[in-house]
PDB file of C-alpha atoms in Angstrom:
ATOM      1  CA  UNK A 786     120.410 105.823  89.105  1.00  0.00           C
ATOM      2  CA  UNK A 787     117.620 106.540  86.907  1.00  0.00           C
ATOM      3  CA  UNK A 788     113.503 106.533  87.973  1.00  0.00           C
ATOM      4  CA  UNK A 789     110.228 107.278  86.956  1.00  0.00           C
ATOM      5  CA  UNK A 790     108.367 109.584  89.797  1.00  0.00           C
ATOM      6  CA  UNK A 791     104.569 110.144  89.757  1.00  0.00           C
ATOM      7  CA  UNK A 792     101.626 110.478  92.126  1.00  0.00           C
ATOM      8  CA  UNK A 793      98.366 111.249  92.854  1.00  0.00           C
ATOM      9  CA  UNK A 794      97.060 108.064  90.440  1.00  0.00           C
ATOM     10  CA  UNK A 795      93.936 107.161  92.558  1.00  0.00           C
ATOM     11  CA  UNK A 796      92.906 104.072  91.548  1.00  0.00           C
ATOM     12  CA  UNK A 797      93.250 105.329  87.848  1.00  0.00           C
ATOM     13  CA  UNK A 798      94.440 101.901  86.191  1.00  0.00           C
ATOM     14  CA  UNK A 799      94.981 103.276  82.737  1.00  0.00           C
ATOM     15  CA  UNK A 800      97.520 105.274  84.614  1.00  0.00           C
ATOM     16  CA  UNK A 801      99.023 102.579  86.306  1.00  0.00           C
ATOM     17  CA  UNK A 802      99.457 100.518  83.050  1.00  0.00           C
ATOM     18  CA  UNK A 803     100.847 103.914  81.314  1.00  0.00           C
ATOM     19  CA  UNK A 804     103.503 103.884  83.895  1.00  0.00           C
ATOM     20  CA  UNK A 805     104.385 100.215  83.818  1.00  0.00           C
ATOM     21  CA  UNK A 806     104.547 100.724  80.114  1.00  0.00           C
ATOM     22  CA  UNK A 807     106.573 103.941  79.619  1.00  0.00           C
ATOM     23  CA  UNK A 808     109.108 101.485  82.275  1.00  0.00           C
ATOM     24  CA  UNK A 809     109.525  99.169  79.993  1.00  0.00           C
ATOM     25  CA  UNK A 810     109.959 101.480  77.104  1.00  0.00           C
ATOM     26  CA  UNK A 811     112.296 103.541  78.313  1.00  0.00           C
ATOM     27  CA  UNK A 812     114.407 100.391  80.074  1.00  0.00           C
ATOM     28  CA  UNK A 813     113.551 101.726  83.741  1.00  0.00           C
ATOM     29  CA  UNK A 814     113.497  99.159  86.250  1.00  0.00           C
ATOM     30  CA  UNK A 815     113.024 101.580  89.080  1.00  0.00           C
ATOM     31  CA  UNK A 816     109.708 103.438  89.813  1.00  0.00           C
ATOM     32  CA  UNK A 817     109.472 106.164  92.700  1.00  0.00           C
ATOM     33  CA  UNK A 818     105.070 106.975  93.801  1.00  0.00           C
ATOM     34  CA  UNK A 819     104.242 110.016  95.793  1.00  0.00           C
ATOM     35  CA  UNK A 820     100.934 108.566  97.697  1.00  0.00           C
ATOM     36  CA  UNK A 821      97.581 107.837  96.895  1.00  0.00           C
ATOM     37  CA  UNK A 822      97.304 104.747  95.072  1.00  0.00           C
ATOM     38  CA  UNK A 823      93.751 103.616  96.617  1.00  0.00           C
ATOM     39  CA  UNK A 824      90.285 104.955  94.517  1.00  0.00           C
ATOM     40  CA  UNK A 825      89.205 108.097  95.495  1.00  0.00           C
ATOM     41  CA  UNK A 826      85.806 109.536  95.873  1.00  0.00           C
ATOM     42  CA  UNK A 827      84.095 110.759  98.871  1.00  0.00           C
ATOM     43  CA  UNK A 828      81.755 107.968  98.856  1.00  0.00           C
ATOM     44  CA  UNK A 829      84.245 105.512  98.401  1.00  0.00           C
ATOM     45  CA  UNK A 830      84.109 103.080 101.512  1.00  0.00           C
ATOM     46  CA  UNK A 831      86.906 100.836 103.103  1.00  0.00           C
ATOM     47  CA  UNK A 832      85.671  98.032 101.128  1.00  0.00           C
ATOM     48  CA  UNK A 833      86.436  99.254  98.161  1.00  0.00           C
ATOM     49  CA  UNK A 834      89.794  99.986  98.430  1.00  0.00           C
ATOM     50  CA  UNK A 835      90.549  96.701 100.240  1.00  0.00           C
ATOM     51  CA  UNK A 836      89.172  95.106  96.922  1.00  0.00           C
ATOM     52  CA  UNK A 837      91.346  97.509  94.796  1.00  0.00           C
ATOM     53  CA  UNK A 838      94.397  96.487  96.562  1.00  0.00           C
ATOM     54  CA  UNK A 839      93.980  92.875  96.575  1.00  0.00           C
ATOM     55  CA  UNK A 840      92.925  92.904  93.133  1.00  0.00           C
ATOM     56  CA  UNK A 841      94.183  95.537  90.745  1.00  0.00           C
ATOM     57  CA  UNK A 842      97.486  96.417  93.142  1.00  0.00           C
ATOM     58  CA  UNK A 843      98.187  92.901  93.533  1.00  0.00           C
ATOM     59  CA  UNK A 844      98.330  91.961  89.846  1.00  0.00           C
ATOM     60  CA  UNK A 845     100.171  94.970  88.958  1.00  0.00           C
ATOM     61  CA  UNK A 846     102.737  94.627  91.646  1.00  0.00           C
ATOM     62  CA  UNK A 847     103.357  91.028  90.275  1.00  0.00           C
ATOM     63  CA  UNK A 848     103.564  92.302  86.935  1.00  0.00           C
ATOM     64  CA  UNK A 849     106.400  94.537  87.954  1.00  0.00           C
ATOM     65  CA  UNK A 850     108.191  91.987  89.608  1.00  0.00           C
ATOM     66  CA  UNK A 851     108.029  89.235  86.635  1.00  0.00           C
ATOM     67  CA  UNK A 852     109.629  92.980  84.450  1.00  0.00           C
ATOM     68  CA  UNK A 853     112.284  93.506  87.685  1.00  0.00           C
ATOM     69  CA  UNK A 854     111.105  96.758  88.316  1.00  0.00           C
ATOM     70  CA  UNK A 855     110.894  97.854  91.822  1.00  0.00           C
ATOM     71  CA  UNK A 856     108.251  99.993  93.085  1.00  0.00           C
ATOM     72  CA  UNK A 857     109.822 102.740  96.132  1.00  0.00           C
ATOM     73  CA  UNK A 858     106.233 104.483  97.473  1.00  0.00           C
ATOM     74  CA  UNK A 859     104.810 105.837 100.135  1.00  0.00           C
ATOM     75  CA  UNK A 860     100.344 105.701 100.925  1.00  0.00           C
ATOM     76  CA  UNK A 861      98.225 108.736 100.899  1.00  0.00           C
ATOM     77  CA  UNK A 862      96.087 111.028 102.861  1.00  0.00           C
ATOM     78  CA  UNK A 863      93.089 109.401 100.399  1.00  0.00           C
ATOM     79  CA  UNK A 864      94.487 105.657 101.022  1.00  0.00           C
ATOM     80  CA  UNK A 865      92.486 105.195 104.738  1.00  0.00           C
ATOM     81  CA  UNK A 866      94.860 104.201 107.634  1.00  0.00           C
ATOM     82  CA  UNK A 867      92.991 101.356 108.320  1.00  0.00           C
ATOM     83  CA  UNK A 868      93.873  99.377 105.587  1.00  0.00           C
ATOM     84  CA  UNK A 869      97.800 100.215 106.236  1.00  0.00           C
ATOM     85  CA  UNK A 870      98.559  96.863 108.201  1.00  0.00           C
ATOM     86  CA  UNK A 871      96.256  94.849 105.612  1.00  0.00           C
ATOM     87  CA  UNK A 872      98.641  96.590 102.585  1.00  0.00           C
ATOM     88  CA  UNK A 873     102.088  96.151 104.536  1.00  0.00           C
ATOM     89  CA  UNK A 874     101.614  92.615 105.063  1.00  0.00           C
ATOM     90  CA  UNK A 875     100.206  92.176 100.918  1.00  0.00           C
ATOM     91  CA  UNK A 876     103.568  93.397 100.057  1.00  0.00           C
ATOM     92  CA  UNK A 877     105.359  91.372 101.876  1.00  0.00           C
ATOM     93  CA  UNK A 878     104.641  88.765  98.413  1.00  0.00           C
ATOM     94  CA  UNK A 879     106.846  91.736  96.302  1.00  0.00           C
ATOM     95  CA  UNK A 880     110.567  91.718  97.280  1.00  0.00           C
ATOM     96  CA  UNK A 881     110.816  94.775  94.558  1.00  0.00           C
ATOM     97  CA  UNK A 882     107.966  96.999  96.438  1.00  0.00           C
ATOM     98  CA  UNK A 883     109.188  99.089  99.196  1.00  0.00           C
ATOM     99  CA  UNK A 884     107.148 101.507 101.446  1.00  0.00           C
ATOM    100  CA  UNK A 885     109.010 104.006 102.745  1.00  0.00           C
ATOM    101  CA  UNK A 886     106.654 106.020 105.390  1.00  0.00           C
ATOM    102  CA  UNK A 887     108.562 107.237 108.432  1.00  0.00           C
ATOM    103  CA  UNK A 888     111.151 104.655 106.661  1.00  0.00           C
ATOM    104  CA  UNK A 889     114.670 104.053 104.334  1.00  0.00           C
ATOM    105  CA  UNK A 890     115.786 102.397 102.077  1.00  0.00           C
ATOM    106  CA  UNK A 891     119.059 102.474 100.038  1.00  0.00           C
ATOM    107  CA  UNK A 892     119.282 101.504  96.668  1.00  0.00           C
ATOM    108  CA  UNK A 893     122.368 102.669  94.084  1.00  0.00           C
ATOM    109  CA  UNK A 894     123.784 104.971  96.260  1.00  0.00           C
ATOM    110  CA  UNK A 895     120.433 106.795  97.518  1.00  0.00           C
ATOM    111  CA  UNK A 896     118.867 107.019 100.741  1.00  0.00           C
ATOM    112  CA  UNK A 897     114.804 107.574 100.003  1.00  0.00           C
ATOM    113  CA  UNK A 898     113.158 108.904 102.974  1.00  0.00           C
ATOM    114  CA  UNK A 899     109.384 108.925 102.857  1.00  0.00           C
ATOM    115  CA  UNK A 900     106.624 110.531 104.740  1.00  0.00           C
ATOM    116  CA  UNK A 901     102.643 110.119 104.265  1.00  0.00           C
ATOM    117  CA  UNK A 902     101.203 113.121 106.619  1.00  0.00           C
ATOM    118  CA  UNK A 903      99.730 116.208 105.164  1.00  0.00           C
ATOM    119  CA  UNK A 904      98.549 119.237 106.842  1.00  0.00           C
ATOM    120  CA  UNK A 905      94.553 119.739 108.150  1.00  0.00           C
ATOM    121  CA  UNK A 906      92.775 119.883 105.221  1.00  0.00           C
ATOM    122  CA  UNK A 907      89.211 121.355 104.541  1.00  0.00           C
ATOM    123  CA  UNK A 908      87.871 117.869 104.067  1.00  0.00           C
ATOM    124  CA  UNK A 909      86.288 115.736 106.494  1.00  0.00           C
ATOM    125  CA  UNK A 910      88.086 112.695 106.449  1.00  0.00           C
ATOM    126  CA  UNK A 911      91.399 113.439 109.156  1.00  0.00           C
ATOM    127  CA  UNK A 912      93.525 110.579 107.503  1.00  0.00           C
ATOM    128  CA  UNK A 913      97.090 111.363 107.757  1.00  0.00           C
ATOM    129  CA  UNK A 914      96.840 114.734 109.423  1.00  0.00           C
ATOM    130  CA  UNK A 915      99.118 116.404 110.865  1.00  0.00           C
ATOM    131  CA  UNK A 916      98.891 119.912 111.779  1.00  0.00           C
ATOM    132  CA  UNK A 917     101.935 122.596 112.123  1.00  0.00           C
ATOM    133  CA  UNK A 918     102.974 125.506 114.546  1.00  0.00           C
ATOM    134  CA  UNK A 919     100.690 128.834 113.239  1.00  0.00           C
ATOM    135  CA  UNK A 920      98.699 126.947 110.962  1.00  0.00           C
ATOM    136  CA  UNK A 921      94.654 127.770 111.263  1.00  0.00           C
ATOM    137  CA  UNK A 922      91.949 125.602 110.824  1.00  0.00           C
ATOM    138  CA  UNK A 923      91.182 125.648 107.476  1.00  0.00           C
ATOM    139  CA  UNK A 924      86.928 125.989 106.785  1.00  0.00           C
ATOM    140  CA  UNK A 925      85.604 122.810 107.029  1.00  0.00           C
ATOM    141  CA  UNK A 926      83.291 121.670 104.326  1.00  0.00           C
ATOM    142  CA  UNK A 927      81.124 119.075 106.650  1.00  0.00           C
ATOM    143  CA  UNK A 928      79.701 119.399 109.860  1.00  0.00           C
ATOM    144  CA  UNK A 929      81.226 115.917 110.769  1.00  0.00           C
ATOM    145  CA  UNK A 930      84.771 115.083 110.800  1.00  0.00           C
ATOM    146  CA  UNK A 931      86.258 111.145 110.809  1.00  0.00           C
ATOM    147  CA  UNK A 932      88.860 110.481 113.055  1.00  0.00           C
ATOM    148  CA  UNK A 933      90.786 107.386 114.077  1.00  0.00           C
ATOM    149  CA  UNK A 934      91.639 105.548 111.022  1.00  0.00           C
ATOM    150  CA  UNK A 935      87.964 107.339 110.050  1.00  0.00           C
ATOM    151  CA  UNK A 936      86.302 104.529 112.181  1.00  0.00           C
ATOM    152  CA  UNK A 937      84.787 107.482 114.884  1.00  0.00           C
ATOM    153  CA  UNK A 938      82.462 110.783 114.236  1.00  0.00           C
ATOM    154  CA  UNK A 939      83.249 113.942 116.189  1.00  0.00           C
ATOM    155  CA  UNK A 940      82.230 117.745 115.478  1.00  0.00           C
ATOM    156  CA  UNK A 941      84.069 120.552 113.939  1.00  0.00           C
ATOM    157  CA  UNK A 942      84.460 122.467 117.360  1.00  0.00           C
ATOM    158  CA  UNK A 943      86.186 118.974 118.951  1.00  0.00           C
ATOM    159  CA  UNK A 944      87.780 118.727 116.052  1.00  0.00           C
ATOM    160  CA  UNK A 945      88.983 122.137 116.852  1.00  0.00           C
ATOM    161  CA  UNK A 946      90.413 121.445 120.019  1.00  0.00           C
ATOM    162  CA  UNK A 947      91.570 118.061 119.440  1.00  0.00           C
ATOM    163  CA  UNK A 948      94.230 119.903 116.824  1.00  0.00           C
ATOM    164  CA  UNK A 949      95.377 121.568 119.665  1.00  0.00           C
ATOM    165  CA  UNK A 950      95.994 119.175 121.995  1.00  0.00           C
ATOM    166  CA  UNK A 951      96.976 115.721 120.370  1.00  0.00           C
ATOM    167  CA  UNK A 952      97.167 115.547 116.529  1.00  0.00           C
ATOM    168  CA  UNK A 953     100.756 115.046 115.686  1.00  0.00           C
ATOM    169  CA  UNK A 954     102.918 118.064 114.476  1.00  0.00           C
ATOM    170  CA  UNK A 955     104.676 118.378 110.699  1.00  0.00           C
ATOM    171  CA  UNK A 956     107.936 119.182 112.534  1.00  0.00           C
ATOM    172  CA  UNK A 957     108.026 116.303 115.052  1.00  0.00           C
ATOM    173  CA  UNK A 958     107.111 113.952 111.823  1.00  0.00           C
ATOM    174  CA  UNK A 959     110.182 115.465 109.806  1.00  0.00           C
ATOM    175  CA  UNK A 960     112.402 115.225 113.087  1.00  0.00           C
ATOM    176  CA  UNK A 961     111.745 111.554 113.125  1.00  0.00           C
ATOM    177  CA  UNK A 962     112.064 110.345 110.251  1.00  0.00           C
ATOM    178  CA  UNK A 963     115.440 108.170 109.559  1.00  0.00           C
ATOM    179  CA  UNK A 964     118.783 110.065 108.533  1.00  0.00           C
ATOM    180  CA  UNK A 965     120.080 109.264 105.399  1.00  0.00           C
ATOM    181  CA  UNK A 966     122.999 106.620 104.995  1.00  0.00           C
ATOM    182  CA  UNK A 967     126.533 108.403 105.071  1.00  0.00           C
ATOM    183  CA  UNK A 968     127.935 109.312 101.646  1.00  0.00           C
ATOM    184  CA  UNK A 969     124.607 108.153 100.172  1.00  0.00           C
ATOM    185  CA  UNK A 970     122.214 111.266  98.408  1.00  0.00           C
ATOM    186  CA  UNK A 971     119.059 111.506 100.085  1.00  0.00           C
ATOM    187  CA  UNK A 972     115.952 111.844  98.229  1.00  0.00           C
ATOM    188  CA  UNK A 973     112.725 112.441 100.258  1.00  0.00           C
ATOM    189  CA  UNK A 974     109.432 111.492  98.837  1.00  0.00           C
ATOM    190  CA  UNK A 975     106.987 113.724 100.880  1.00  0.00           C
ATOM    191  CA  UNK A 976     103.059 113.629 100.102  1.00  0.00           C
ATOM    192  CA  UNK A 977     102.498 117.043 101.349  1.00  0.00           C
ATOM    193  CA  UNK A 978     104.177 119.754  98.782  1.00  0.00           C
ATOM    194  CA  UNK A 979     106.137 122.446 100.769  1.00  0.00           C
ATOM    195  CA  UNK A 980     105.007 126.329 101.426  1.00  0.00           C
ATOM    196  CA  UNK A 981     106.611 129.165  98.829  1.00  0.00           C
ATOM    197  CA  UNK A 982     108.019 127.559  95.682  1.00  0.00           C
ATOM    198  CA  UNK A 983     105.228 127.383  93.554  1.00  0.00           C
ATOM    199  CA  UNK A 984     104.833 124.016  94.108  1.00  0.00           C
ATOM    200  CA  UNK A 985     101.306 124.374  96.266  1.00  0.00           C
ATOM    201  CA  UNK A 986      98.846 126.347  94.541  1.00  0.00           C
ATOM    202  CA  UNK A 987      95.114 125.160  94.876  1.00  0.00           C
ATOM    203  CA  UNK A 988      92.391 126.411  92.353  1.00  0.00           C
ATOM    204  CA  UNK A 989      90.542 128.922  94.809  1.00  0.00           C
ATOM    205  CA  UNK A 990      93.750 130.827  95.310  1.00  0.00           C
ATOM    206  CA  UNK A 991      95.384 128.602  98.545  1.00  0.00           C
ATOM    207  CA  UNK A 992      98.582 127.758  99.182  1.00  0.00           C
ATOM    208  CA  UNK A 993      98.162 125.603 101.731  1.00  0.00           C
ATOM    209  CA  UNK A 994     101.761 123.736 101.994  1.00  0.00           C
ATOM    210  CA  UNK A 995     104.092 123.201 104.338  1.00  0.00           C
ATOM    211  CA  UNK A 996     106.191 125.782 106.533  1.00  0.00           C
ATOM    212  CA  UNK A 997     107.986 123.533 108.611  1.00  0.00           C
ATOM    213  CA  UNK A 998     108.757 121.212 105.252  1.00  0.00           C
ATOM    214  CA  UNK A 999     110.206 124.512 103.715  1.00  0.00           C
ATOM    215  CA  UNK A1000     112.106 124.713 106.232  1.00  0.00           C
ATOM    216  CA  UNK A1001     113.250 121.436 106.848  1.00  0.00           C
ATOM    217  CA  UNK A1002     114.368 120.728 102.981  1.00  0.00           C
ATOM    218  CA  UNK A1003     116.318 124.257 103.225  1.00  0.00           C
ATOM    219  CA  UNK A1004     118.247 122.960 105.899  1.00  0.00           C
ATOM    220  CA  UNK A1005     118.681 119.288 105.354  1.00  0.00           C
ATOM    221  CA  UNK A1006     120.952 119.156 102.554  1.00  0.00           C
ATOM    222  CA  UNK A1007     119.274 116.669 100.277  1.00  0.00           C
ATOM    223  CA  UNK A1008     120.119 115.714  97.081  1.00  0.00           C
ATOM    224  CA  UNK A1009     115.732 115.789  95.946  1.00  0.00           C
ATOM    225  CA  UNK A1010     112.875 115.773  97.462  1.00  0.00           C
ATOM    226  CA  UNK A1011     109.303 114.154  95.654  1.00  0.00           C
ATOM    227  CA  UNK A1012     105.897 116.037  96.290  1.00  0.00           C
ATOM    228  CA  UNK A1013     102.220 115.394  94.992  1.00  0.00           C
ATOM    229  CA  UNK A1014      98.637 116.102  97.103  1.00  0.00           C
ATOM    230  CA  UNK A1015      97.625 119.280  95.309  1.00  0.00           C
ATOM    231  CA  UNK A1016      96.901 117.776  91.705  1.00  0.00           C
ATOM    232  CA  UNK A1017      96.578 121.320  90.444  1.00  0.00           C
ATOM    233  CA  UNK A1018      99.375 122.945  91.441  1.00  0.00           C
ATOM    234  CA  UNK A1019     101.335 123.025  88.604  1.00  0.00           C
ATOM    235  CA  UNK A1020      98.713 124.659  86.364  1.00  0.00           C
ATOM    236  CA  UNK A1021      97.716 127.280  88.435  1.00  0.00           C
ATOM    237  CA  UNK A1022     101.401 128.263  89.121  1.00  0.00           C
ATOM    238  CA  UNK A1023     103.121 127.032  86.025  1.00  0.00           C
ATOM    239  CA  UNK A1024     105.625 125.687  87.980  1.00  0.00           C
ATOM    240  CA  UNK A1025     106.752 121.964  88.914  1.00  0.00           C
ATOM    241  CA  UNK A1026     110.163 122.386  90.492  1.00  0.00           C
ATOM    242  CA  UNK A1027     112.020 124.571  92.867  1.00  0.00           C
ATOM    243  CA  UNK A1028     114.759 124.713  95.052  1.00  0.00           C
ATOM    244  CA  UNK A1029     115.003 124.786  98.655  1.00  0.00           C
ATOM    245  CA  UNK A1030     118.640 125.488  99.861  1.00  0.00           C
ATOM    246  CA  UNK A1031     120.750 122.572  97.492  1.00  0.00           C
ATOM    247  CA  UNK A1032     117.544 120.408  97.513  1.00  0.00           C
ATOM    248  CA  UNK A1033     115.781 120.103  94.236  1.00  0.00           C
ATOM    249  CA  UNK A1034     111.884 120.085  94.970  1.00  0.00           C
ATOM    250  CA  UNK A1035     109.865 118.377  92.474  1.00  0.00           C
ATOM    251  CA  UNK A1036     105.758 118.839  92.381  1.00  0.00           C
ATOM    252  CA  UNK A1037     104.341 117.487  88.890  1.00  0.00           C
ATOM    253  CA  UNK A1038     100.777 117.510  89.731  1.00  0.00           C
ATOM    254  CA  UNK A1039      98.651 115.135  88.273  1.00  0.00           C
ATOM    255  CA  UNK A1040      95.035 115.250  85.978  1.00  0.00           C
ATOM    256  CA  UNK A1041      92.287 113.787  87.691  1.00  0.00           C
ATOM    257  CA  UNK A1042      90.869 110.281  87.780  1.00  0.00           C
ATOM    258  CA  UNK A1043      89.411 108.987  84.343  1.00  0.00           C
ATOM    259  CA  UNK A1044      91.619 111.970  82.828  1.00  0.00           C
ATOM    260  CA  UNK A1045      94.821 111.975  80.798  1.00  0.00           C
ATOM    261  CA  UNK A1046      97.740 113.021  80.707  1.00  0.00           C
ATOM    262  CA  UNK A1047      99.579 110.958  82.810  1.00  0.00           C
ATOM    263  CA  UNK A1048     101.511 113.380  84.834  1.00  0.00           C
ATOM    264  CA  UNK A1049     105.332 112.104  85.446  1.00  0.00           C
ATOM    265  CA  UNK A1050     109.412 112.826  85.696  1.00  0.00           C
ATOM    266  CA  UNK A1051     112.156 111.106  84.781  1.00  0.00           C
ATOM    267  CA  UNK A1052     114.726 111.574  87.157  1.00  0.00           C
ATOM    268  CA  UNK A1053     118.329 110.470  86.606  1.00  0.00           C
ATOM    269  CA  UNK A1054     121.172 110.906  89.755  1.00  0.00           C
ATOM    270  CA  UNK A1055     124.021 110.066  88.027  1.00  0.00           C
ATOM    271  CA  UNK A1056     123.490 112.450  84.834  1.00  0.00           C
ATOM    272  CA  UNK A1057     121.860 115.151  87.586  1.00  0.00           C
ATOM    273  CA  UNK A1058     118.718 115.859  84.453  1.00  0.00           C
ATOM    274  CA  UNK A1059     114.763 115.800  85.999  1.00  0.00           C
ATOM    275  CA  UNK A1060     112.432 115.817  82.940  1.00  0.00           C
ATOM    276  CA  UNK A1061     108.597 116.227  83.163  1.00  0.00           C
ATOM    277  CA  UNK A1062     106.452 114.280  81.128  1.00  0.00           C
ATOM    278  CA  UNK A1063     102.836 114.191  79.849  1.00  0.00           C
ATOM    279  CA  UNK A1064     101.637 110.743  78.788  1.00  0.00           C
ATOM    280  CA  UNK A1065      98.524 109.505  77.007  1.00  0.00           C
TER     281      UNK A1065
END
């Protein structure tokens, strides 16, 4: 099976049409996303990406289906939580788009295995976070945080406490999520990059992946696992792939909205070659 993977587009429709048209240049008919299609900016309201996804999304989705490409992706931590039920049942129109959060689905001989969460960030929308045994608070840039679907206001100090007592844990996440199909490859799309490949490095110096994904990949025995979150990653590091036990880890990072190149890989199972490309 061959694919295009990218992530971390935000809204960005030139990228969007430069992936729909490197597709159809290169005769893919598959497309794997990483999470965060929705507009991003920290003023950007609800609204806004409701009208992005009924508008923009919409028409692109239809104009992979009329091309028979089929679109395997997972949401964001930037696409809010509250539009998720709004967005499942708006592809319910696409028979070739498949969301795969905390889902699977088999195509060719592949199980893909997705998962949305990402661990506390310093930011103060908590959408899709999920925090992990030993992890600290990181420093919180606002004295309010959003919680629940970023509908209520609390403080940093409940904020604080509510991490310890009921925000959902990375490893419970990874526990649940489906097994893959026996004899089928499984290839995990993951938002959140894992901890100590190179495949996590922030511009201050962080490296604020995931532990228990580290250690989950090393022991699971996958074929691939798919990364985005930190766009920057890859040039602070230099590096966009690793290994974790047999499972190849991919992290291309990704330029930022209104900027170009279009970050990507072109991934093909049968052959066993992952190329990274840089599209204008």
């Amino acid at each position: 099976m061959k694919f295009i993977y990218t992530s971390d587009i935000h809204g960005d429709v030139n990228k969007f049409e430069l992936i729909l048209k490197l597709a159809l240049d290169k005769k893919i008919n598959h497309i794997v996303f990483g999470g965060d299609l929705y507009p991003k900016k920290p003023e950007i309201s609800e609204s806004v990406q409701r009208e992005f996804m009924n508008g923009y999304l919409r028409d692109f989705y239809k104009k992979l289906e009329i091309n028979n490409i089929q679109f395997i992706s997972i949401l964001g931590n930037d696409d809010l939580e509250s539009l998720n039920e709004e967005y499942y049942e708006m592809i319910k129109e696409f028979p070739n788009v498949k969301d795969i959060d905390g889902k699977k689905v088999d195509i060719h001989g592949i199980s893909f295995i997705g998962l949305d969460k990402v661990l506390d960030t310093p930011f103060k929308r908590k959408n899709c976070i999920v925090v992990e045994e030993g992890q600290e608070m990181p420093k919180q840039v606002s004295d309010k945080i959003y919680i629940n679907k970023c509908q209520d206001i609390i403080t940093v100090q409940e904020w604080e406490q509510m991490r310890k007592d009921t925000v959902p844990k990375m490893e419970e996440c990874l526990a649940n999520l489906p097994k893959p199909t026996e004899g089928h490859k499984a290839i995990y799309v993951l938002h959140d990059p894992p901890y100590g490949i190179g495949l996590d490095y922030c511009k201050d110096g962080d490296k604020p992946g995931s532990k228990a994904m580290a250690e989950f990949l090393e022991k699971s025995n996958a074929y691939m696992s798919l990364h985005g979150h930190i766009h920057e990653s890859q040039k602070y590091s230099g590096v966009w792939y690793g290994k974790l036990g047999s499972t190849i880890c991919i992290q291309a990072g990704q330029t930022e909205l209104g900027e170009l190149p279009l970050h990507y890989v072109v991934v093909d199972t049968d052959e066993n070659t992952f190329d990274i490309g840089y599209e204008k």
